[in-house]
Coordinates of C-alpha atoms in Angstrom, one line a residue:
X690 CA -10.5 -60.2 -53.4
X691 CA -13.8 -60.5 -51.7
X692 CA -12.2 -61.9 -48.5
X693 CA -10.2 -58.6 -48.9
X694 CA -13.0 -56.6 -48.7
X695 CA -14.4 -58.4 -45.9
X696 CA -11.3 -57.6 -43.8
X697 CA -11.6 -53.6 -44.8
X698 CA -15.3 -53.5 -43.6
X699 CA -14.6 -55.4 -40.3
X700 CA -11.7 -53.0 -39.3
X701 CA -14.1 -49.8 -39.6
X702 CA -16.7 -51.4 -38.0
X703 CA -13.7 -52.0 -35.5
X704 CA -12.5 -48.5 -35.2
X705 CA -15.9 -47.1 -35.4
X706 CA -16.3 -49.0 -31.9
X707 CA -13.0 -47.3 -30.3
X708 CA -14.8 -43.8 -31.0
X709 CA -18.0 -44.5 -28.8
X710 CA -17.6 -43.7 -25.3
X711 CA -17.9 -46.0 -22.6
X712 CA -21.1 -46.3 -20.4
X713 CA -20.2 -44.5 -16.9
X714 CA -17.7 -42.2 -18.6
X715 CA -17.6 -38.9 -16.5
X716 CA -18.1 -37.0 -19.8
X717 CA -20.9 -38.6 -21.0
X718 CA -23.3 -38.1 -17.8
X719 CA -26.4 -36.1 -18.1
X720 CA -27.7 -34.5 -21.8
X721 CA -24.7 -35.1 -24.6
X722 CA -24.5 -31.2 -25.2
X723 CA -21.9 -32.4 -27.9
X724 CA -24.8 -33.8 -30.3
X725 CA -27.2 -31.1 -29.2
X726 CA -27.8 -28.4 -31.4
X727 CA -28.3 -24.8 -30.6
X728 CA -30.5 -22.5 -32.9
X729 CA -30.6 -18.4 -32.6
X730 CA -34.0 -17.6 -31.3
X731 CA -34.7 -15.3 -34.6
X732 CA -33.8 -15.3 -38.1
X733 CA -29.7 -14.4 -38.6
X734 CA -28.1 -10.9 -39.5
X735 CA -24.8 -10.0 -41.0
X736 CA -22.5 -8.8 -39.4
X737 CA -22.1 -4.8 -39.4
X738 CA -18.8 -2.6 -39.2
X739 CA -20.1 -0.6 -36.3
X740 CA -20.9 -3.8 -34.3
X741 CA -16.9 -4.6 -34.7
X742 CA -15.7 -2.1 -33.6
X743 CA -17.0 -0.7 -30.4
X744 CA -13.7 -1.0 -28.7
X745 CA -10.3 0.5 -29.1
X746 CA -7.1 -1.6 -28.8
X747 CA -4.4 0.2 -25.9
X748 CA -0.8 1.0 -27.7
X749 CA 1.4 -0.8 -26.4
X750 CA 4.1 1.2 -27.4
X751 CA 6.8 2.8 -24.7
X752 CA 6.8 6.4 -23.9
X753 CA 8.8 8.3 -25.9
X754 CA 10.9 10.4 -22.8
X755 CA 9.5 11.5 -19.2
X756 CA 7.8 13.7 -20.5
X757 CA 5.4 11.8 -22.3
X758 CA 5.2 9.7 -19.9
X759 CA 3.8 11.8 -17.4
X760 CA 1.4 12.8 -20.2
X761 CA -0.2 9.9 -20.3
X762 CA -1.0 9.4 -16.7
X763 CA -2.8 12.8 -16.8
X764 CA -5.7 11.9 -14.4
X765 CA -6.9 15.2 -12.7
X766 CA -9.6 17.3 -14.1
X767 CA -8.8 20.5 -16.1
X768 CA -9.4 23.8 -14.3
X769 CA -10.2 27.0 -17.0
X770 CA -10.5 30.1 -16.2
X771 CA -8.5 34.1 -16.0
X772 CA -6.2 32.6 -13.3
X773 CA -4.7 30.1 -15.0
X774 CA -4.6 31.8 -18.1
X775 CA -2.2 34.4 -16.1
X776 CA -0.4 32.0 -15.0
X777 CA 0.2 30.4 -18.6
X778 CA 1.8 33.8 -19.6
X779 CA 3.9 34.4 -16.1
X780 CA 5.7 30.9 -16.9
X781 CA 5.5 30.9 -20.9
X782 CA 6.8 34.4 -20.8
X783 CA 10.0 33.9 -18.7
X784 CA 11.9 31.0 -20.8
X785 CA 15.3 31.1 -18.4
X786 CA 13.4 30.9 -15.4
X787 CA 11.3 27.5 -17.0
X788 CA 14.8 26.1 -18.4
X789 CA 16.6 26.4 -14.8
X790 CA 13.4 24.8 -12.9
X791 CA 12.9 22.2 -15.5
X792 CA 16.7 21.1 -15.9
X793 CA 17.0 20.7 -11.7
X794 CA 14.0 18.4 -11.7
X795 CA 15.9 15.7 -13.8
X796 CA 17.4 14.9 -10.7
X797 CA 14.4 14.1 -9.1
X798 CA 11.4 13.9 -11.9
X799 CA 11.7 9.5 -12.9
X800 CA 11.5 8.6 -9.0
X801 CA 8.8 10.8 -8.3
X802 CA 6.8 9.5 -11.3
X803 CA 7.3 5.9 -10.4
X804 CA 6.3 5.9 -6.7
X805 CA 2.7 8.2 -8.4
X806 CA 2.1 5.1 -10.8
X807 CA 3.1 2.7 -8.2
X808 CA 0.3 4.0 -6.1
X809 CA -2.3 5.2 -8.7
X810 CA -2.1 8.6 -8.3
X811 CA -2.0 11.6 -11.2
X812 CA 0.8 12.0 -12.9
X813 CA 0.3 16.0 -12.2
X814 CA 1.2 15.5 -8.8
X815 CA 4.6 15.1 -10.1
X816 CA 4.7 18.9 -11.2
X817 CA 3.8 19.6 -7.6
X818 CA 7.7 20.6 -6.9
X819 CA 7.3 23.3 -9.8
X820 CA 4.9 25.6 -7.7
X821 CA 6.2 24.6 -4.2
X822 CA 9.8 25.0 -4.8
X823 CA 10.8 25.4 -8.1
X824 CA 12.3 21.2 -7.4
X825 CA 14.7 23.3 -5.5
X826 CA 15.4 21.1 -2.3
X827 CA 17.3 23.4 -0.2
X828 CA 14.5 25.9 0.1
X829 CA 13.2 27.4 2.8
X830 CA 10.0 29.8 2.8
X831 CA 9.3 32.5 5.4
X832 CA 7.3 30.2 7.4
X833 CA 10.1 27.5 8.1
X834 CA 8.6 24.9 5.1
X835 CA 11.8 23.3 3.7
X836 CA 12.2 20.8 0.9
X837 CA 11.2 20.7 -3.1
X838 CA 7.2 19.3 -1.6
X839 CA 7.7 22.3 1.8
X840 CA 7.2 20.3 4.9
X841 CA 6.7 22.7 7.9
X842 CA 9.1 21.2 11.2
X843 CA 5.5 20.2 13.2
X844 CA 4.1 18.5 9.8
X845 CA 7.2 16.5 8.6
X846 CA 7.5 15.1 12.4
X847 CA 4.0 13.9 12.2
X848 CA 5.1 11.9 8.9
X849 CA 8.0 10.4 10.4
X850 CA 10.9 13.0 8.7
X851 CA 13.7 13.2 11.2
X852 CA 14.9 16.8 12.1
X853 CA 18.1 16.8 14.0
X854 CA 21.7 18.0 14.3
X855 CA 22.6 15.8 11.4
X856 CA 20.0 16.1 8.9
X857 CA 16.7 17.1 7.5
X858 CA 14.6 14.8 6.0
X859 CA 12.2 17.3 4.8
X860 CA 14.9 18.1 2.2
X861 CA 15.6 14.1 1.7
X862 CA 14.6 12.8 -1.9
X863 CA 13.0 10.0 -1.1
X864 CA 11.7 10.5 2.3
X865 CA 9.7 13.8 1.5
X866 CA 8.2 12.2 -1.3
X867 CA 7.0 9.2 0.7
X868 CA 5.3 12.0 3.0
X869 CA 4.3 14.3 0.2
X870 CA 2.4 11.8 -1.5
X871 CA 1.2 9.9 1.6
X872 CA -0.4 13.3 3.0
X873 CA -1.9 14.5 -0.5
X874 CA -3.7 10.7 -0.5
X875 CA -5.1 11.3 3.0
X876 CA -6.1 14.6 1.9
X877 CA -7.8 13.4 -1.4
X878 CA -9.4 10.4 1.4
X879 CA -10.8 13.7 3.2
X880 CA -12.3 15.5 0.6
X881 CA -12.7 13.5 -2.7
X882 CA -11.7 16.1 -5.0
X883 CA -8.0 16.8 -5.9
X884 CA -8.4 20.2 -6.6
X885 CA -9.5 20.3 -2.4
X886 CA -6.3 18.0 -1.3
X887 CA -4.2 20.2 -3.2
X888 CA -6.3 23.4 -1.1
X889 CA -5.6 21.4 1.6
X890 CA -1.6 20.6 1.2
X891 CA -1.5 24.9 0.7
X892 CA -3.7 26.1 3.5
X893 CA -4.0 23.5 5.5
X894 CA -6.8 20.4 6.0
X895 CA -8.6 22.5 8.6
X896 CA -8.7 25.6 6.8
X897 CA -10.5 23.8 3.8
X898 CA -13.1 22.0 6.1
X899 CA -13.9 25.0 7.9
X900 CA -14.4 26.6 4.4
X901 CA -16.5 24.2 2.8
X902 CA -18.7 24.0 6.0
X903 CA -19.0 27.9 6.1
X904 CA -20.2 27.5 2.1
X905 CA -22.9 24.4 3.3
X906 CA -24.1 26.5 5.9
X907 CA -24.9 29.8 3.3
X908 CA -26.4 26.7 1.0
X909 CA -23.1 27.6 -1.4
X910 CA -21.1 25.0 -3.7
X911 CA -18.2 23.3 -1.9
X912 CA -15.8 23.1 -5.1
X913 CA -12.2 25.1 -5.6
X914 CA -13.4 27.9 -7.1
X915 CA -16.8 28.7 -5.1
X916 CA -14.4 28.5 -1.7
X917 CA -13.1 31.6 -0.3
X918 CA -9.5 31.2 0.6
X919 CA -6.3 33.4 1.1
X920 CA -4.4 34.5 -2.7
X921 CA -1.9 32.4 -2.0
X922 CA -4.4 29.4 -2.3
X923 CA -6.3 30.7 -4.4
X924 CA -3.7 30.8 -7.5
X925 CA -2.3 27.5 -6.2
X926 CA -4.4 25.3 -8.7
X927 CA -4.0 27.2 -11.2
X928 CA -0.3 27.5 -11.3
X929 CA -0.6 24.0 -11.1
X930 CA -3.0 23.4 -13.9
X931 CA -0.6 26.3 -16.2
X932 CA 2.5 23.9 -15.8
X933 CA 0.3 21.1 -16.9
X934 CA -0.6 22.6 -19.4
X935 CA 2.6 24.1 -20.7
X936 CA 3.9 20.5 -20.5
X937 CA 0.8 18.6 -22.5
X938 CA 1.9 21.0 -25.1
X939 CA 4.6 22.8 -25.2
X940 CA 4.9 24.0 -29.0
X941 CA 1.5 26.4 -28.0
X942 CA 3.4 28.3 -25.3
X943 CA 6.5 28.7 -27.2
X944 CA 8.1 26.6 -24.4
X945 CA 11.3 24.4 -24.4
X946 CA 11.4 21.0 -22.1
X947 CA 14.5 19.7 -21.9
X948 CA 15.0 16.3 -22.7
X949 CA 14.6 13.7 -19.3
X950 CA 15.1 10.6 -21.1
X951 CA 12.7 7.9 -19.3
X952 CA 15.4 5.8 -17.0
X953 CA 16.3 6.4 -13.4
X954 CA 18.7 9.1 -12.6
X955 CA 19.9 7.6 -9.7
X956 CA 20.8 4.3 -7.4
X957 CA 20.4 4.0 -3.6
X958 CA 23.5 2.6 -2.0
X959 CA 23.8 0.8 1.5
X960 CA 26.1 2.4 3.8
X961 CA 27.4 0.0 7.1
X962 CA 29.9 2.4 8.6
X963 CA 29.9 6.4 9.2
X964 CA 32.0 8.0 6.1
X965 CA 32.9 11.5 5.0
X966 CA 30.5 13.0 2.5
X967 CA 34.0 14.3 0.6
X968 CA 35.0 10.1 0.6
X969 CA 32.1 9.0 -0.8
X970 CA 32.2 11.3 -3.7
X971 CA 35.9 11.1 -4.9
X972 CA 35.1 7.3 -4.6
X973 CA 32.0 7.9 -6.9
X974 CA 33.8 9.4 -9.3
X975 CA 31.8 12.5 -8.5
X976 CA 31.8 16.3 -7.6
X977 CA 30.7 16.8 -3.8
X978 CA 27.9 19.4 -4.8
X979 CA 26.4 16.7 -7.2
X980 CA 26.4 14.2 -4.2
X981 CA 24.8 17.0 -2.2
X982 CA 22.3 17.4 -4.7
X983 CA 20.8 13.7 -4.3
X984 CA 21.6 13.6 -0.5
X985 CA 20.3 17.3 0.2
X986 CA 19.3 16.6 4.3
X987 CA 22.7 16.3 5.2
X988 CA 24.2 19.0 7.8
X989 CA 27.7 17.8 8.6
X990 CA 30.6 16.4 6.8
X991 CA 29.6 12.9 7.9
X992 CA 27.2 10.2 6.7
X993 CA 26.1 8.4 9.9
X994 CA 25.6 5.1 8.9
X995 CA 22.9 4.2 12.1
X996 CA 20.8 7.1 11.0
X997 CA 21.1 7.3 7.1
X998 CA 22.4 3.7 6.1
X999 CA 21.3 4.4 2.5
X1000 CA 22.5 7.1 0.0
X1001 CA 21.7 8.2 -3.4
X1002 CA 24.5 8.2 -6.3
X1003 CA 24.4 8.7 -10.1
X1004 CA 22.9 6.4 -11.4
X1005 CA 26.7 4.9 -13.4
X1006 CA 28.9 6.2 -10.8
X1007 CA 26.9 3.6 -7.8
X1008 CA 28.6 1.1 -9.0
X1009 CA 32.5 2.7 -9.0
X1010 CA 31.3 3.9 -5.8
X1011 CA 30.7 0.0 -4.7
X1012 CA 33.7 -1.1 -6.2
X1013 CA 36.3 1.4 -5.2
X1014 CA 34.7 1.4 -1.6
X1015 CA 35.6 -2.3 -1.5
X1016 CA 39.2 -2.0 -2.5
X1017 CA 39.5 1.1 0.0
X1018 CA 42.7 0.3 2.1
X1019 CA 43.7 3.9 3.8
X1020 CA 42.5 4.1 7.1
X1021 CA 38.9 4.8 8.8
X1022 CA 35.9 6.0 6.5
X1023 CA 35.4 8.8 9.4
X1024 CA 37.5 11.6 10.2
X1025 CA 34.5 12.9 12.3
X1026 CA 32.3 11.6 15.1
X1027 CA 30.0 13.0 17.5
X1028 CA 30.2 14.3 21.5
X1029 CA 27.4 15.0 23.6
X1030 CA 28.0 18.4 25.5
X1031 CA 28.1 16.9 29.1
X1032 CA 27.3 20.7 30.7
X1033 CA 26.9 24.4 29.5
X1034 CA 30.0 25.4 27.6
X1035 CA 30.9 28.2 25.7
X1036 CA 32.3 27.2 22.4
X1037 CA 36.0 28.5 23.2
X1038 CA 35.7 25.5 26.0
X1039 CA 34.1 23.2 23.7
X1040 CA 36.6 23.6 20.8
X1041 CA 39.7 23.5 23.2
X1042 CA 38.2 19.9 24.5
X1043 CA 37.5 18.8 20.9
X1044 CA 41.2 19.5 20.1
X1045 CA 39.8 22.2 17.4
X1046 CA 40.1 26.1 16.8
X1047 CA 36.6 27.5 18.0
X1048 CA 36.3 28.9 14.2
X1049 CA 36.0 25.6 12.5
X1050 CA 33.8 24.1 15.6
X1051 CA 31.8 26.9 15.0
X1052 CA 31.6 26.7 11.0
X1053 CA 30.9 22.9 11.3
X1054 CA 28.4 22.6 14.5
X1055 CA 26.4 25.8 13.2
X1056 CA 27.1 27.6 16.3
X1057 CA 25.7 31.2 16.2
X1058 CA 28.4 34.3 17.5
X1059 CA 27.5 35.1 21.4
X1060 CA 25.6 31.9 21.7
X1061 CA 26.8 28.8 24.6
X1062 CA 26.3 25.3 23.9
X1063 CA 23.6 24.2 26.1
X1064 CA 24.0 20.9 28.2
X1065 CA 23.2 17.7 25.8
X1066 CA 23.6 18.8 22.4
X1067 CA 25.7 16.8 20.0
X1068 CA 28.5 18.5 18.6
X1069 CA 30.4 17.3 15.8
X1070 CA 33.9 17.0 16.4
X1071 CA 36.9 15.5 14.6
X1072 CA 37.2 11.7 15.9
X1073 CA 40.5 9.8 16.8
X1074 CA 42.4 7.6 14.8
X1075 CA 41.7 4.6 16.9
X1076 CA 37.8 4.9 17.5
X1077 CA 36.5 2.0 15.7
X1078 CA 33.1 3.1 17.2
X1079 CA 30.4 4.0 14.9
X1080 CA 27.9 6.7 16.5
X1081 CA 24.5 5.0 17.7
X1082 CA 21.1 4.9 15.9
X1083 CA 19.3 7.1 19.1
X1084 CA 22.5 9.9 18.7
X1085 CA 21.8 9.5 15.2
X1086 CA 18.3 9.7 14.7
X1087 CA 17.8 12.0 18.0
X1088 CA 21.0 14.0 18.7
X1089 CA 19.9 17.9 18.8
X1090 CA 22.0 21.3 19.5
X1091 CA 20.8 24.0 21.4
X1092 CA 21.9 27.6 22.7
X1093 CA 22.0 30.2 25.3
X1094 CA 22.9 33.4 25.2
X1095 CA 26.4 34.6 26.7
X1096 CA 25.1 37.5 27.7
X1097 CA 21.6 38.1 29.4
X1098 CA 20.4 41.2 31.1
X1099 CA 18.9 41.6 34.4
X1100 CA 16.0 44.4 36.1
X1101 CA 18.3 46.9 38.4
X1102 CA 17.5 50.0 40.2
X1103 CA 20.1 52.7 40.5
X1104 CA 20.1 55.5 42.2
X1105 CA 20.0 59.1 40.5
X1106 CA 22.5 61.5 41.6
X1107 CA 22.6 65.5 41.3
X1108 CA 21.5 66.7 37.5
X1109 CA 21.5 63.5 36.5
X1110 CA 19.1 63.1 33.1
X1111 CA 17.6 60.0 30.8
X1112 CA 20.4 61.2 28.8
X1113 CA 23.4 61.0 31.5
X1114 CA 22.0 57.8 33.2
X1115 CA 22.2 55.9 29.7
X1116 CA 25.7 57.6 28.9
X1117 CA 27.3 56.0 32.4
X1118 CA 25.7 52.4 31.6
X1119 CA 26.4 52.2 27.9
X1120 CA 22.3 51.9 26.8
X1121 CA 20.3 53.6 24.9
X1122 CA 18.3 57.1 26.5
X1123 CA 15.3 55.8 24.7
X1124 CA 15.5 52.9 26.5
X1125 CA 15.9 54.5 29.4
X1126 CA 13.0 56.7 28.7
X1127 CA 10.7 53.5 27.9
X1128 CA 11.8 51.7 31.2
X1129 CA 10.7 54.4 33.4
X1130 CA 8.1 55.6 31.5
X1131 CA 9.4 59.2 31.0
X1132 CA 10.7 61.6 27.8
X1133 CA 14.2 61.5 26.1
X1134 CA 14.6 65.2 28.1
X1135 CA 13.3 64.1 31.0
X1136 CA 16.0 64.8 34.4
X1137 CA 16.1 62.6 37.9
X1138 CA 15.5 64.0 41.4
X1139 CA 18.8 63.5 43.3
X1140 CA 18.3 59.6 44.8
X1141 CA 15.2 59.1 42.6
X1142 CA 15.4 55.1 41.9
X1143 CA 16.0 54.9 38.0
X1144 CA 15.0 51.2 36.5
X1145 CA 17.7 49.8 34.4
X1146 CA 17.9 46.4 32.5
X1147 CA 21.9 46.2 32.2
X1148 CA 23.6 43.3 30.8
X1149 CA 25.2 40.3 32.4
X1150 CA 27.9 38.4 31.1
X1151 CA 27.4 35.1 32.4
X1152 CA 30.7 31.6 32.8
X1153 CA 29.6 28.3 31.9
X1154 CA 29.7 27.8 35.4
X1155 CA 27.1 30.7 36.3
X1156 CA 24.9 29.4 33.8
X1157 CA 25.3 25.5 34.9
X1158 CA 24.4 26.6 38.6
X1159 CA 21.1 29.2 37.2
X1160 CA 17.8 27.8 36.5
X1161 CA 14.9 30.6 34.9
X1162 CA 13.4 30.4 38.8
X1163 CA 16.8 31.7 41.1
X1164 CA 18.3 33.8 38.9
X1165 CA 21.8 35.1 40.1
X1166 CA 21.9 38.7 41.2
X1167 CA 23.5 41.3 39.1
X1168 CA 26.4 43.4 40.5
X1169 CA 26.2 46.8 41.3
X1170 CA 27.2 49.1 38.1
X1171 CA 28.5 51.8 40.4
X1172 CA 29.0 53.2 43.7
X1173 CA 26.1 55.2 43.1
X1174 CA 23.9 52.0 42.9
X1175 CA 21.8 51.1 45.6
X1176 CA 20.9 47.6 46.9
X1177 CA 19.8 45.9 43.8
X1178 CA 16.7 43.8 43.0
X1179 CA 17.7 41.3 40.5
X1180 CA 14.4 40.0 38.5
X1181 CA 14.1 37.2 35.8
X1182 CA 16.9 37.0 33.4
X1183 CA 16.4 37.6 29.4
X1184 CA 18.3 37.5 26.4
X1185 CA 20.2 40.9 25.4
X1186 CA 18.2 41.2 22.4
X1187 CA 15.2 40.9 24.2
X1188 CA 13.1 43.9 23.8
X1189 CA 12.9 45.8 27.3
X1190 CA 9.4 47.4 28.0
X1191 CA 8.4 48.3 31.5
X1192 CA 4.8 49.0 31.5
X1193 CA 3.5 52.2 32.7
X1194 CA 2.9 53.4 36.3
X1195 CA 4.4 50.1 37.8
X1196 CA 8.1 51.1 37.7
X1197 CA 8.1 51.2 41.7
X1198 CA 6.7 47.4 41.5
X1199 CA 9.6 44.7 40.4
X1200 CA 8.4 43.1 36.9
X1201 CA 9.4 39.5 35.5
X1202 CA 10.5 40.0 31.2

């Protein structure tokens, strides 16, 4: 039993051994902080409830629908005020108009919200649409602006949105979003205030400098409201900041959201070949408005592949659209191509080439009534069984269509016979006596001297061959009307419609329109 006991103390002697670190061990050089102890520099103090709980933990919890969503990423300051107030009552006090507005953004609202978060922008922006086109993306304002975010043609080419014979990318879902939010960030960059950017986006970045600098001058403030500006930009915030607000909460405005659950409407597709916009949507399952809807920059009947090689679908119908395009075994995608216009042509010529009545060329290519097709535009026109040709990317991307006028009108002088009046002159030539009257600077009632030279501007029809032959600096001579038209003295050709004024007390001199 003692030898026992012995045995027990030498094995914890033993073990206590195995515990001690080596001499040279990495961990053991300098101070042992292990077996150094650390006192509070003054006496200790419990623990409070306030010093707990300074912080609050995030929820974690997903966003109920879109719309709370976009609550949450409410970022931009509130703007108060009579103007926005007005505005609260124009939107909460026509419910039809909100519901139609609303229920055409589900389209559109998910992608638009991602690509803000992606970048770090306000969720407000989102609403942007609302004021600028109602999320309508076929609009068009007075001043040319098209597209749900209203690019104008010189500011959508300087983001990169193609305008051509084919399409419109101002109106394109994704691409005008790209731009919209890329230009509202450079305008934020400019002026560090969103309430400015959005000044900016409406009036115009120039417009808002030369403001502010007109305020700093006049030792004004520079913020929205202390700015003077056009109506127009004046109520544009706060339209903005009534939708936001009518969203945030609804129940106070008496106001109805329908519900835009929070997933993505839609898919984008690849597209390798050209295909006909009716093809793609009976493949998809889907109505061809509804494919127009997500794909509104399309012209023509035709996706071409080199210029738009992705397309939006329904978000369930992408993949019956990938599937059935796969088993598709009944000819070419493309019943239509595209044929650069190798001269001046009037449509008649163009359609009998094409192998077309004029009517449908007409109806397809856009082609105004009285109008030729100028040399190089790109006319779309039904394409032959065995072209296995796709159209390039440069006709794609670049192909334009322009007019002339058939008919163009030309400076003559005629010669006034016996008891000829303004009235009688305009009679023989099928014009008007005021225009008469306004050429040679003279009354309605006014009669000519027998041989007085009378100024006329009479119209020309002019052949595709005439035209091809006629540049704006030898313009071909008119005919003379009549037998009692002298020598005539053809000046600078102009449009019919073209309004004829001959300035005062220089009807003897020849004048260029």
């Amino acid at each position: 039993m003692r030898f026992l006991h012995l045995l027990m103390l030498a094995s914890l002697l033993w073990l206590t051994g195995c515990a001690t670190t080596a001499p040279g061990d990495a961990s053991s050089s300098g101070t042992d902080l292990a077996h150094t102890p650390l006192y509070p520099a003054g006496p200790l103090r419990p623990i409070t409830a306030g010093s707990t709980g300074g912080r609050m933990v995030a929820g974690i919890d997903a966003p109920a629908d879109l719309w709370d969503r976009i609550r949450r990423g409410f970022a931009m300051p509130d703007l108060d005020g009579e103007l926005v107030a007005d505005r609260e009552q124009w939107y909460a006090s026509r419910p039809d108009y909100m519901q139609r507005m609303t229920e055409r953004s589900r389209k559109y609202l998910f992608h638009i919200v991602e690509e803000l978060e992606r970048r770090g922008m306000p969720t407000e922006l989102a609403l942007l649409p609302y004021i600028e086109s109602a999320f309508n993306p076929q609009a068009v304002s007075s001043a040319k602006a098209a597209g749900m975010w209203q690019f104008m043609p010189a500011t959508g080419t300087y983001f990169d949105l193609k305008q051509n014979a084919f399409r419109d990318d101002r109106r394109d879902v994704l691409a005008s979003t790209r731009a919209a939010l890329d230009y509202l960030q450079k305008l934020h960059n400019m002026f560090g205030d969103w309430h400015l950017a959005l000044a900016a986006y409406n009036w115009g970045e120039g417009s808002v400098s030369r403001a502010i600098a007109r305020n700093e001058k006049q030792g004004l403030g520079t913020t929205y409201p202390e700015l003077t500006m056009p109506a127009e930009t004046r109520m544009y915030v706060p339209k903005l900041q009534a939708v936001k607000n009518i969203v945030a909460d609804p129940e106070r405005f008496g106001a109805e959201l329908p519900l835009i659950l929070n997933h993505p409407y839609f898919q984008s597709v690849e597209i390798t070949r050209d295909i006909d916009v009716s093809l793609v949507a009976s493949l998809a399952g889907i109505r061809e408005e509804d494919f127009r809807a997500l794909n509104p920059s399309l012209h023509r009947p035709v996706i071409l592949a080199a210029g738009m090689p992705r397309i939006l679908l329904p978000w369930d119908n992408a993949q019956v659209f990938r599937r059935n395009l796969e088993a598709y075994s009944e000819g070419q995608y493309a019943s239509w191509t595209v044929w650069t216009v190798p001269g001046n042509m009037t449509a008649a010529a163009a359609a009998q080439h094409a192998g077309m009545s004029e009517a449908d060329l007409r109806q397809v290519n856009g082609i105004p009534p009285r109008m030729m097709i100028k040399a190089g535009s790109a006319l779309m026109v039904p394409r032959a069984a065995t072209t296995r040709q796709d159209v390039s990317s440069h006709l794609a991307d670049n192909g334009q269509i322009a007019f002339t006028p058939e008919v163009v009108t030309r400076r003559t002088t005629v010669r006034a016979g016996k008891r000829d009046t303004v009235a009688s002159i305009a009679q023989r030539y099928k014009v008007s006596a005021a225009d008469v009257a306004d050429w040679n600077d003279l009354k309605t009632s006014s009669r000519f001297k027998p041989g007085e030279s009378v100024t006329m501007y009479l119209p020309v029809r002019l052949t595709a061959q005439s035209l091809a032959r006629t540049s704006p600096r030898q313009p071909v001579a008119a005919p003379a009307p009549s037998t009692r038209t002298a020598a005539s003295r053809p000046g600078a050709a102009r449009p019919a419609a073209a309004s004829a004024r001959a300035p005062a007390k220089v009807r003897a001199q020849p004048k260029r329109r």
